[in-house]
């Protein structure tokens, strides 16, 4: 245990995701010992993060205005909506530069253990966006794990009644990898989801 | 497949140990508490990534050390393979095959063993969970993909139970009911696959277990194995009458052979239990409440069989499993490990067991008393004293 502020800072860093006690200690001492480290800049950014960054009123992505840059972009195809769990997923899909539609961030996945049901997700907002008939396809891109799959099933049932195409991202082998290195579960899933190349 | 050399570092009571092993029978003799079981346990760990004695890896690391190493030279046909695992106290375990790193969970692809120990009497006499663990372990060995299905099923179960509990405390809301249906779907899809795969395995296990039982006992007591399925309306965890876990499958029970069949019974069983599930906040139907009924002479083993019969049945289960893996494996025979078995058997059964296992490529046996083990198995005898291997 260190005295006062140092220990408090270490504890505070340790509360952040992905940072264990050792890393927390290393960061705290780095800040303490590196004279060139600009503490006020870090403090400013943290305060601004809270004050200025919001979630987009339309899609739930991070934004510095009321709506995010993607929702404001007129070049985006308004007939396509890709539904993801987190804002981080938007960044991942944007990197592909393949998708030119709009997003909808749910803010998580259905998981009773974590106390998250449909009411805790931004599903009502999604239904509002679909109400005017502009959107023709909803692509569900939740994580390929149990909770993501459950959320996808829930959404597809909910959207069944609307006249909108609902699609789900494929899952299977990673591209550029070696078949022999794929784990059994992934390879098994790829077998289930195999597609016909020629009859 | 055989283990030609085993090397241990800081494992249990061994600071360092080096043992050469031969094809056929290898006998490890030593007084109680000297480390015989630890030696063979390490090989069991290498093939299943778990110990048959403790659920946590921590106990495997020698007191005062930070990590334990199990290193085995394996031989199959003319190919040599060096498989090793490092069990770390405070960081993830590491594994290597031929000095190149692999994921620890890939180790069972390279080495398979079947271990029988006194603890395995629990498979016959213990709770249904012991039998489910036994059968699931074998399911995963035969079909590694099932490890994912079993893990997913457990997770769905936890999610669904939490949902049922919260529905109980807050009253069932509309949205909870729709999500319950979603978890029902997942439960049925994954659960039905488990039910069918287990049922097929139980069926395949029948003949080799019966053969092994009569080979050891020298008599045909008509041993049987049959699935007890909660989706067919029998709850092994809460039988209507009798001792917990003492169950006989009813002869008119239809064991589903396809996933679709199982799913249909699963759905109707869930529907009929919905009320009590909501009352208790617990999933009451599914493979997590199934059992396997073992029978001898048309009577359940649990509650009716003698100690000797139960013991022989447990042994026959493991020998049958080894036989099954042997027939399907591309790695040759699994290494058969018999920990402290001979002391429990009478003279006749000892020599019959020795004859029954003679066909395996390699058998590792531990015993406290050399005289307990038939002479045919003592050609290569290793003495263990206080964590030291004394090869004589």
XYZ file of C-alpha atoms in Angstrom:
591
model
C 0.000 0.000 0.000
C 1.207 3.482 -0.874
C 0.303 6.653 0.954
C -2.744 8.759 0.206
C -3.071 10.123 -3.318
C -0.785 7.588 -5.019
C -2.804 4.667 -3.729
C -6.087 6.389 -4.510
C -4.950 6.951 -8.098
C -3.819 3.335 -8.437
C -7.193 2.145 -7.138
C -8.990 4.453 -9.565
C -7.003 3.189 -12.579
C -7.577 -0.379 -11.401
C -11.309 0.170 -11.731
C -10.958 0.728 -15.500
C -11.652 -2.237 -17.787
C -8.586 -4.208 -18.886
C -6.297 -2.679 -16.251
C -5.121 -4.905 -13.421
C -3.373 -3.803 -10.208
C 0.124 -4.066 -11.752
C -0.747 -1.968 -14.809
C -2.524 0.561 -12.596
C 0.609 0.942 -10.509
C 2.804 1.293 -13.611
C 0.571 4.032 -15.062
C 0.427 5.936 -11.786
C 4.213 5.933 -11.414
C 4.708 6.846 -15.058
C 2.611 9.974 -14.509
C 4.401 10.726 -11.249
C 7.938 10.313 -12.596
C 7.725 11.595 -16.190
C 8.172 15.351 -16.029
C 7.168 15.915 -19.651
C 3.858 14.172 -19.119
C 1.096 16.772 -19.612
C -1.275 16.106 -16.758
C -3.508 19.094 -17.378
C -4.082 18.010 -20.998
C -5.244 14.591 -19.805
C -7.463 16.147 -17.150
C -8.944 18.532 -19.725
C -9.720 15.734 -22.165
C -11.399 13.664 -19.487
C -13.587 16.597 -18.467
C -14.422 17.428 -22.087
C -15.270 13.790 -22.767
C -18.006 14.023 -20.192
C -19.180 17.493 -21.181
C -19.029 17.451 -24.965
C -19.364 13.877 -26.165
C -22.892 12.539 -26.332
C -24.666 9.713 -27.967
C -26.275 10.423 -31.328
C -29.995 11.053 -30.931
C -30.739 8.980 -34.012
C -28.426 5.990 -33.952
C -26.796 5.960 -30.510
C -23.252 6.255 -31.860
C -20.818 8.628 -30.096
C -21.186 12.222 -31.314
C -20.029 15.726 -30.410
C -23.253 17.246 -31.689
C -26.821 16.099 -31.335
C -26.342 13.663 -34.196
C -23.238 11.764 -35.290
C -21.210 12.420 -38.439
C -22.565 9.296 -40.147
C -26.205 10.203 -39.604
C -25.497 13.748 -40.904
C -23.691 12.519 -44.041
C -26.052 12.922 -47.061
C -23.972 10.455 -49.132
C -25.045 7.580 -46.881
C -27.759 5.241 -48.181
C -30.803 5.840 -45.948
C -32.513 2.591 -46.961
C -29.974 0.382 -45.136
C -29.534 0.105 -41.385
C -26.870 -2.014 -39.731
C -27.693 -2.901 -36.112
C -24.696 -3.314 -33.788
C -24.196 -3.763 -30.043
C -21.634 -1.048 -29.307
C -20.220 2.116 -30.829
C -16.914 0.229 -31.105
C -18.583 -2.078 -33.618
C -19.421 0.915 -35.836
C -15.722 1.746 -36.042
C -14.902 -1.847 -36.940
C -17.427 -1.957 -39.772
C -16.412 1.513 -40.998
C -12.861 0.233 -41.422
C -14.092 -2.170 -44.104
C -15.372 0.789 -46.199
C -17.838 -1.692 -47.677
C -20.962 -0.545 -45.922
C -22.464 2.787 -46.981
C -25.750 2.669 -45.077
C -26.609 3.929 -41.601
C -26.124 2.357 -38.172
C -28.139 1.702 -35.078
C -26.291 1.102 -31.812
C -28.276 -0.983 -29.323
C -26.029 -0.336 -26.356
C -25.468 -4.003 -25.517
C -27.110 -7.366 -25.975
C -29.910 -9.216 -24.197
C -28.366 -10.828 -21.121
C -30.506 -11.505 -18.034
C -27.354 -12.206 -15.983
C -26.259 -8.605 -16.541
C -29.793 -7.357 -16.014
C -30.199 -6.380 -19.664
C -33.520 -7.094 -21.349
C -35.050 -5.594 -24.508
C -36.263 -2.571 -22.531
C -32.704 -1.650 -21.606
C -31.593 -1.605 -25.259
C -32.359 1.057 -27.858
C -34.901 -1.150 -29.602
C -37.860 1.242 -29.294
C -35.767 3.903 -31.064
C -35.005 1.423 -33.842
C -38.710 0.746 -34.382
C -39.335 4.509 -34.564
C -36.695 4.825 -37.291
C -38.303 2.028 -39.293
C -41.822 3.471 -39.019
C -41.761 5.828 -42.016
C -40.967 3.096 -44.571
C -37.657 4.541 -45.864
C -35.590 1.624 -44.613
C -35.726 -1.480 -46.804
C -33.148 -3.713 -45.147
C -31.989 -4.203 -41.578
C -28.647 -5.969 -41.242
C -28.201 -7.506 -37.794
C -24.521 -7.433 -36.855
C -24.617 -8.387 -33.179
C -21.739 -10.458 -31.818
C -21.656 -14.147 -32.848
C -21.977 -15.321 -29.235
C -25.016 -16.545 -27.295
C -26.209 -13.123 -26.150
C -25.660 -11.612 -29.589
C -27.531 -14.494 -31.219
C -30.381 -14.158 -28.732
C -30.610 -10.440 -29.502
C -30.593 -11.189 -33.236
C -33.403 -13.721 -32.836
C -35.410 -11.278 -30.745
C -35.005 -8.517 -33.338
C -35.810 -10.735 -36.298
C -39.040 -11.839 -34.634
C -39.942 -8.277 -33.785
C -39.301 -7.081 -37.334
C -41.112 -10.005 -38.948
C -44.403 -8.096 -39.017
C -42.904 -5.102 -40.853
C -42.309 -5.411 -44.579
C -38.569 -5.061 -44.294
C -35.813 -7.441 -45.298
C -33.874 -8.625 -42.241
C -30.435 -10.167 -42.727
C -27.760 -11.500 -40.380
C -23.983 -11.444 -40.868
C -22.504 -14.843 -41.803
C -20.238 -16.658 -39.402
C -17.539 -19.170 -40.207
C -13.864 -19.356 -41.147
C -11.639 -16.307 -40.888
C -10.410 -15.110 -44.279
C -6.689 -15.417 -44.923
C -6.318 -18.018 -42.189
C -5.408 -21.660 -42.427
C -8.170 -24.221 -42.200
C -5.961 -26.469 -40.072
C -5.605 -23.795 -37.405
C -9.317 -23.087 -37.048
C -10.715 -24.218 -33.716
C -13.306 -26.992 -33.654
C -16.242 -24.760 -32.784
C -15.620 -22.285 -35.600
C -14.946 -25.036 -38.109
C -18.070 -26.888 -36.964
C -20.114 -23.696 -37.406
C -18.614 -23.188 -40.864
C -19.722 -26.696 -41.818
C -23.274 -25.950 -40.703
C -23.319 -22.692 -42.668
C -21.740 -24.077 -45.836
C -23.039 -22.687 -49.129
C -23.683 -24.411 -52.448
C -21.068 -23.533 -55.058
C -22.428 -25.727 -57.827
C -25.185 -28.272 -58.062
C 0.155 -44.708 -28.572
C 2.598 -44.996 -25.730
C 4.409 -42.663 -23.356
C 8.091 -43.479 -23.646
C 9.301 -40.926 -21.152
C 7.729 -38.749 -18.499
C 9.432 -35.763 -16.969
C 7.954 -33.748 -14.102
C 9.113 -30.471 -12.607
C 7.645 -29.068 -9.381
C 4.563 -31.213 -9.846
C 2.774 -32.147 -6.580
C 5.443 -33.770 -4.365
C 8.009 -34.123 -7.173
C 10.746 -31.487 -7.382
C 11.988 -33.291 -10.462
C 11.264 -36.741 -11.805
C 12.327 -38.682 -14.847
C 10.652 -41.952 -15.694
C 11.211 -44.152 -18.709
C 8.148 -46.163 -19.674
C 7.798 -49.203 -21.855
C 5.123 -50.601 -24.145
C 2.758 -52.934 -22.331
C 2.385 -52.900 -18.559
C 4.287 -50.457 -16.349
C 3.867 -50.912 -12.626
C 4.491 -48.142 -10.090
C 4.880 -49.468 -6.571
C 5.298 -47.556 -3.358
C 3.797 -47.174 0.083
C 0.853 -44.836 0.595
C 1.571 -41.139 0.227
C 4.785 -41.546 -1.752
C 3.515 -40.088 -5.036
C 2.376 -42.990 -7.230
C -0.957 -41.435 -8.027
C 0.624 -38.028 -8.633
C 2.775 -39.577 -11.334
C -0.108 -41.044 -13.325
C -2.381 -38.102 -12.523
C 0.041 -35.892 -14.455
C -0.510 -37.949 -17.601
C -4.250 -37.806 -17.069
C -3.885 -34.026 -16.889
C -1.976 -33.945 -20.159
C -4.834 -35.623 -22.002
C -7.854 -34.023 -20.311
C -6.432 -30.759 -18.886
C -7.913 -31.657 -15.561
C -7.147 -33.779 -12.554
C -9.436 -36.568 -11.403
C -8.792 -35.510 -7.804
C -9.017 -31.714 -7.667
C -10.956 -29.167 -9.667
C -8.361 -26.407 -9.381
C -4.908 -26.523 -10.961
C -3.327 -24.806 -7.954
C -2.948 -28.032 -5.982
C -0.856 -29.541 -8.796
C 1.963 -27.052 -8.323
C 4.524 -28.079 -5.706
C 4.298 -25.999 -2.533
C 6.572 -22.968 -2.824
C 6.975 -23.193 -6.620
C 5.394 -20.851 -9.164
C 4.768 -23.355 -11.891
C 4.690 -27.070 -12.576
C 5.808 -28.751 -15.774
C 4.577 -32.028 -17.240
C 6.597 -33.184 -20.218
C 5.931 -36.459 -22.003
C 7.648 -38.096 -24.935
C 4.963 -39.916 -26.899
C 5.332 -42.548 -29.566
C 2.754 -43.638 -32.104
C 3.931 -46.114 -34.758
C 7.355 -44.681 -35.530
C 6.559 -41.078 -34.814
C 7.895 -39.345 -31.749
C 6.226 -36.349 -30.204
C 7.183 -34.194 -27.249
C 4.121 -32.797 -25.506
C 4.414 -30.495 -22.525
C 2.304 -28.244 -20.386
C 3.341 -25.631 -17.883
C 0.815 -25.018 -15.118
C 1.296 -21.517 -13.739
C 0.164 -20.268 -10.374
C -0.673 -16.721 -11.403
C -0.657 -16.595 -15.199
C -2.341 -18.667 -17.924
C -0.988 -22.139 -18.562
C 1.202 -22.764 -21.587
C 1.563 -25.798 -23.784
C 4.040 -26.967 -26.389
C 4.216 -29.770 -28.894
C 7.671 -30.483 -30.301
C 8.888 -27.238 -28.740
C 6.440 -25.047 -30.605
C 3.704 -23.328 -28.714
C 0.077 -24.452 -28.980
C -3.039 -23.567 -27.054
C -3.348 -25.757 -23.941
C -6.829 -26.864 -24.961
C -5.362 -28.363 -28.151
C -3.249 -30.842 -26.169
C -5.905 -33.595 -26.125
C -5.546 -33.824 -29.914
C -2.065 -35.218 -29.440
C -2.456 -37.469 -26.440
C -5.339 -39.500 -25.139
C -5.550 -41.572 -21.999
C -8.271 -43.246 -19.969
C -7.738 -43.199 -16.221
C -9.514 -45.345 -13.672
C -9.114 -44.464 -9.999
C -10.937 -45.282 -6.757
C -12.773 -41.930 -7.075
C -14.573 -43.345 -10.119
C -16.790 -45.434 -7.876
C -18.665 -42.131 -7.633
C -19.791 -42.537 -11.240
C -21.843 -45.534 -10.157
C -22.757 -44.573 -6.595
C -22.758 -40.783 -6.689
C -25.228 -38.165 -7.830
C -26.466 -37.950 -11.418
C -23.989 -35.108 -11.980
C -21.082 -37.587 -11.704
C -22.561 -39.689 -14.510
C -23.221 -36.628 -16.647
C -19.609 -35.531 -16.158
C -18.343 -38.980 -17.163
C -20.458 -39.129 -20.300
C -19.786 -35.516 -21.312
C -16.055 -35.985 -21.009
C -16.299 -38.904 -23.409
C -18.628 -36.953 -25.708
C -15.981 -34.237 -26.023
C -13.210 -36.762 -26.657
C -15.187 -38.278 -29.515
C -16.380 -34.979 -30.901
C -14.353 -31.922 -29.799
C -16.954 -29.549 -31.266
C -19.335 -30.637 -28.489
C -17.189 -28.791 -25.921
C -18.585 -25.580 -27.407
C -22.160 -26.881 -27.415
C -21.912 -27.957 -23.759
C -20.399 -24.627 -22.686
C -23.066 -22.697 -24.613
C -25.803 -24.808 -23.062
C -24.513 -24.005 -19.556
C -24.505 -20.320 -20.376
C -28.048 -20.416 -21.802
C -29.119 -22.234 -18.662
C -27.678 -19.511 -16.430
C -29.273 -16.765 -18.531
C -32.637 -18.506 -18.530
C -32.554 -19.219 -14.784
C -31.730 -15.579 -14.075
C -34.638 -14.488 -16.264
C -37.008 -16.897 -14.508
C -35.851 -15.666 -11.112
C -36.314 -12.007 -12.001
C -39.723 -12.791 -13.504
C -40.632 -14.405 -10.209
C -39.627 -11.381 -8.149
C -41.059 -8.629 -10.353
C -44.001 -10.443 -11.885
C -43.891 -11.503 -15.492
C -43.748 -8.579 -17.884
C -44.703 -8.821 -21.555
C -41.135 -8.255 -22.766
C -39.766 -10.896 -20.383
C -42.144 -13.439 -21.802
C -40.921 -12.808 -25.355
C -37.276 -13.059 -24.312
C -38.049 -16.235 -22.400
C -39.191 -17.739 -25.702
C -35.850 -16.809 -27.239
C -33.903 -18.546 -24.466
C -36.294 -21.497 -24.791
C -35.269 -21.756 -28.438
C -31.569 -21.770 -27.616
C -32.099 -24.196 -24.755
C -33.994 -26.600 -27.004
C -31.586 -26.332 -29.948
C -28.426 -26.898 -27.892
C -30.041 -29.256 -25.378
C -31.555 -31.554 -28.003
C -28.193 -31.970 -29.641
C -26.649 -32.904 -26.279
C -29.464 -35.372 -25.543
C -29.052 -37.123 -28.889
C -25.259 -37.206 -28.841
C -25.272 -38.578 -25.283
C -27.918 -41.182 -26.181
C -25.872 -42.356 -29.150
C -22.780 -42.596 -26.975
C -24.630 -44.543 -24.267
C -25.825 -46.947 -26.942
C -22.326 -47.332 -28.406
C -20.893 -47.812 -24.921
C -23.275 -50.692 -24.099
C -21.530 -53.607 -25.833
C -17.908 -52.736 -24.830
C -18.974 -52.124 -21.213
C -20.854 -55.451 -21.116
C -17.818 -57.196 -22.608
C -15.441 -55.566 -20.136
C -17.718 -56.381 -17.194
C -17.964 -60.063 -17.973
C -14.243 -60.197 -18.776
C -13.411 -58.881 -15.299
C -16.165 -60.604 -13.309
C -16.143 -63.866 -15.220
C -19.922 -64.028 -15.165
C -22.638 -62.471 -17.251
C -24.664 -60.210 -14.961
C -26.323 -58.557 -17.974
C -25.042 -55.027 -17.388
C -27.144 -52.341 -19.060
C -26.891 -48.601 -19.633
C -29.883 -46.507 -20.533
C -30.506 -42.774 -20.673
C -32.886 -41.258 -18.114
C -34.275 -38.208 -19.851
C -35.998 -35.258 -18.220
C -37.547 -34.375 -21.573
C -39.302 -37.751 -21.390
C -40.803 -36.745 -18.067
C -38.407 -38.353 -15.556
C -36.472 -35.974 -13.374
C -33.320 -37.663 -12.081
C -32.614 -34.754 -9.737
C -35.989 -35.131 -8.016
C -37.327 -38.663 -8.342
C -40.881 -39.181 -7.078
C -39.843 -42.060 -4.886
C -36.686 -43.639 -3.581
C -33.161 -42.349 -3.205
C -31.923 -39.394 -5.219
C -30.337 -40.705 -8.370
C -31.742 -44.210 -7.985
C -33.525 -44.431 -11.284
C -34.486 -47.021 -13.754
C -35.373 -46.077 -17.264
C -38.871 -47.295 -18.000
C -38.815 -49.939 -20.712
C -41.433 -48.129 -22.749
C -39.355 -44.944 -22.864
C -38.560 -43.872 -26.356
C -35.071 -42.477 -26.605
C -35.016 -39.885 -29.380
C -32.614 -40.696 -32.191
C -32.805 -37.423 -34.099
C -32.389 -33.852 -32.934
C -35.829 -33.008 -34.340
C -37.465 -35.762 -32.260
C -35.654 -34.650 -29.134
C -36.576 -31.021 -29.790
C -40.274 -31.908 -30.081
C -40.322 -33.741 -26.719
C -38.174 -30.992 -25.190
C -40.693 -28.328 -26.239
C -43.713 -30.155 -24.902
C -41.896 -30.978 -21.639
C -40.976 -27.295 -21.243
C -44.568 -26.269 -21.885
C -45.870 -28.643 -19.226
C -43.321 -27.377 -16.667
C -43.690 -23.690 -17.413
C -45.874 -23.005 -14.373
C -43.524 -24.645 -11.865
C -40.466 -23.170 -13.601
C -41.886 -19.700 -13.048
C -42.809 -20.569 -9.463
C -39.339 -21.827 -8.628
C -37.215 -19.639 -10.898
C -35.381 -22.665 -12.235
C -35.085 -24.557 -15.517
C -36.547 -27.968 -14.740
C -36.183 -29.737 -18.088
C -33.081 -30.479 -20.115
C -29.870 -32.510 -20.279
C -28.640 -30.827 -17.072
C -31.237 -32.894 -15.200
C -30.687 -36.155 -17.071
C -29.058 -39.306 -15.804
C -27.907 -42.672 -17.038
C -29.417 -45.743 -15.405
C -26.945 -48.582 -14.846
C -28.458 -52.018 -14.410
C -27.245 -55.485 -13.417
C -29.549 -58.469 -13.764
C -32.424 -56.078 -14.503
C -31.964 -54.250 -11.162
C -30.498 -50.767 -10.747
C -26.831 -50.844 -9.735
C -27.276 -47.962 -7.339
C -28.959 -49.215 -4.197
C -28.967 -52.899 -5.196
C -25.487 -53.946 -6.299
C -22.800 -54.983 -3.806
C -19.613 -52.975 -3.298
C -17.689 -55.422 -5.487
C -20.295 -55.286 -8.234
C -20.417 -51.482 -8.176
C -16.646 -51.371 -8.296
C -16.525 -53.770 -11.236
C -19.221 -51.779 -13.014
C -17.244 -48.535 -12.640
C -14.141 -50.300 -13.920
C -16.094 -51.750 -16.854
C -17.349 -48.249 -17.747
C -13.791 -46.957 -18.045
C -12.529 -50.050 -19.877
C -15.503 -49.815 -22.235
C -14.738 -46.138 -22.840
C -11.118 -47.009 -23.598
C -12.257 -49.721 -25.992
C -14.582 -47.291 -27.755
C -11.864 -44.643 -28.142
C -9.476 -47.305 -29.343
C -11.874 -48.385 -32.099
C -12.332 -44.805 -33.341
C -8.957 -43.208 -32.708
C -6.399 -42.383 -35.351
C -3.712 -42.083 -32.673
C -3.699 -45.753 -31.722
C -4.863 -46.988 -28.323
C -5.417 -44.498 -25.533
C -2.955 -45.063 -22.701
C -4.827 -46.989 -20.033
C -4.135 -45.850 -16.468
C -5.288 -48.004 -13.530
C -4.709 -46.189 -10.262
C -4.855 -48.368 -7.164
C -7.327 -50.816 -8.698
C -5.922 -54.238 -7.915
C -6.160 -53.948 -4.133
C -9.957 -53.769 -4.453
C -10.328 -56.959 -6.471
C -10.216 -60.604 -5.440
C -7.622 -62.991 -6.858
C -9.822 -64.235 -9.701
C -10.802 -60.765 -10.851
C -7.206 -59.573 -10.667
C -5.995 -62.160 -13.145
C -9.034 -61.716 -15.365
C -8.456 -57.924 -15.420
C -4.811 -58.538 -16.314
C -5.920 -60.669 -19.251
C -8.543 -58.129 -20.354
C -6.070 -55.258 -20.602
C -3.264 -57.265 -22.179
C -4.200 -56.042 -25.657
C -3.614 -52.341 -24.938
C -0.448 -50.773 -26.312
C 0.408 -49.368 -22.903
C -1.053 -49.731 -19.426
C 0.148 -47.800 -16.370
C -0.676 -49.349 -13.018
C -0.137 -48.136 -9.477
C -0.218 -50.345 -6.392
C 0.832 -50.063 -2.759
C 1.578 -53.771 -2.507
C 3.490 -55.501 -5.285
C 1.856 -58.855 -4.489
C -1.611 -57.457 -5.320
C -0.702 -57.232 -8.978
C -0.613 -60.403 -11.113
C 2.910 -61.417 -12.129
C 2.114 -60.965 -15.829
C 2.013 -57.188 -15.285
C 5.192 -56.761 -13.255
C 7.835 -57.028 -15.979
C 8.583 -53.321 -15.756
C 8.270 -52.245 -12.144
C 9.224 -48.803 -10.888
C 9.522 -48.040 -7.188
C 8.447 -44.681 -5.781
C 9.725 -43.391 -2.467
C 8.990 -39.925 -1.081
C 8.728 -38.174 -4.425
C 11.730 -40.017 -5.833
C 11.613 -42.500 -8.679
C 13.784 -45.538 -8.123
C 13.824 -47.597 -11.292
C 14.981 -51.117 -10.535
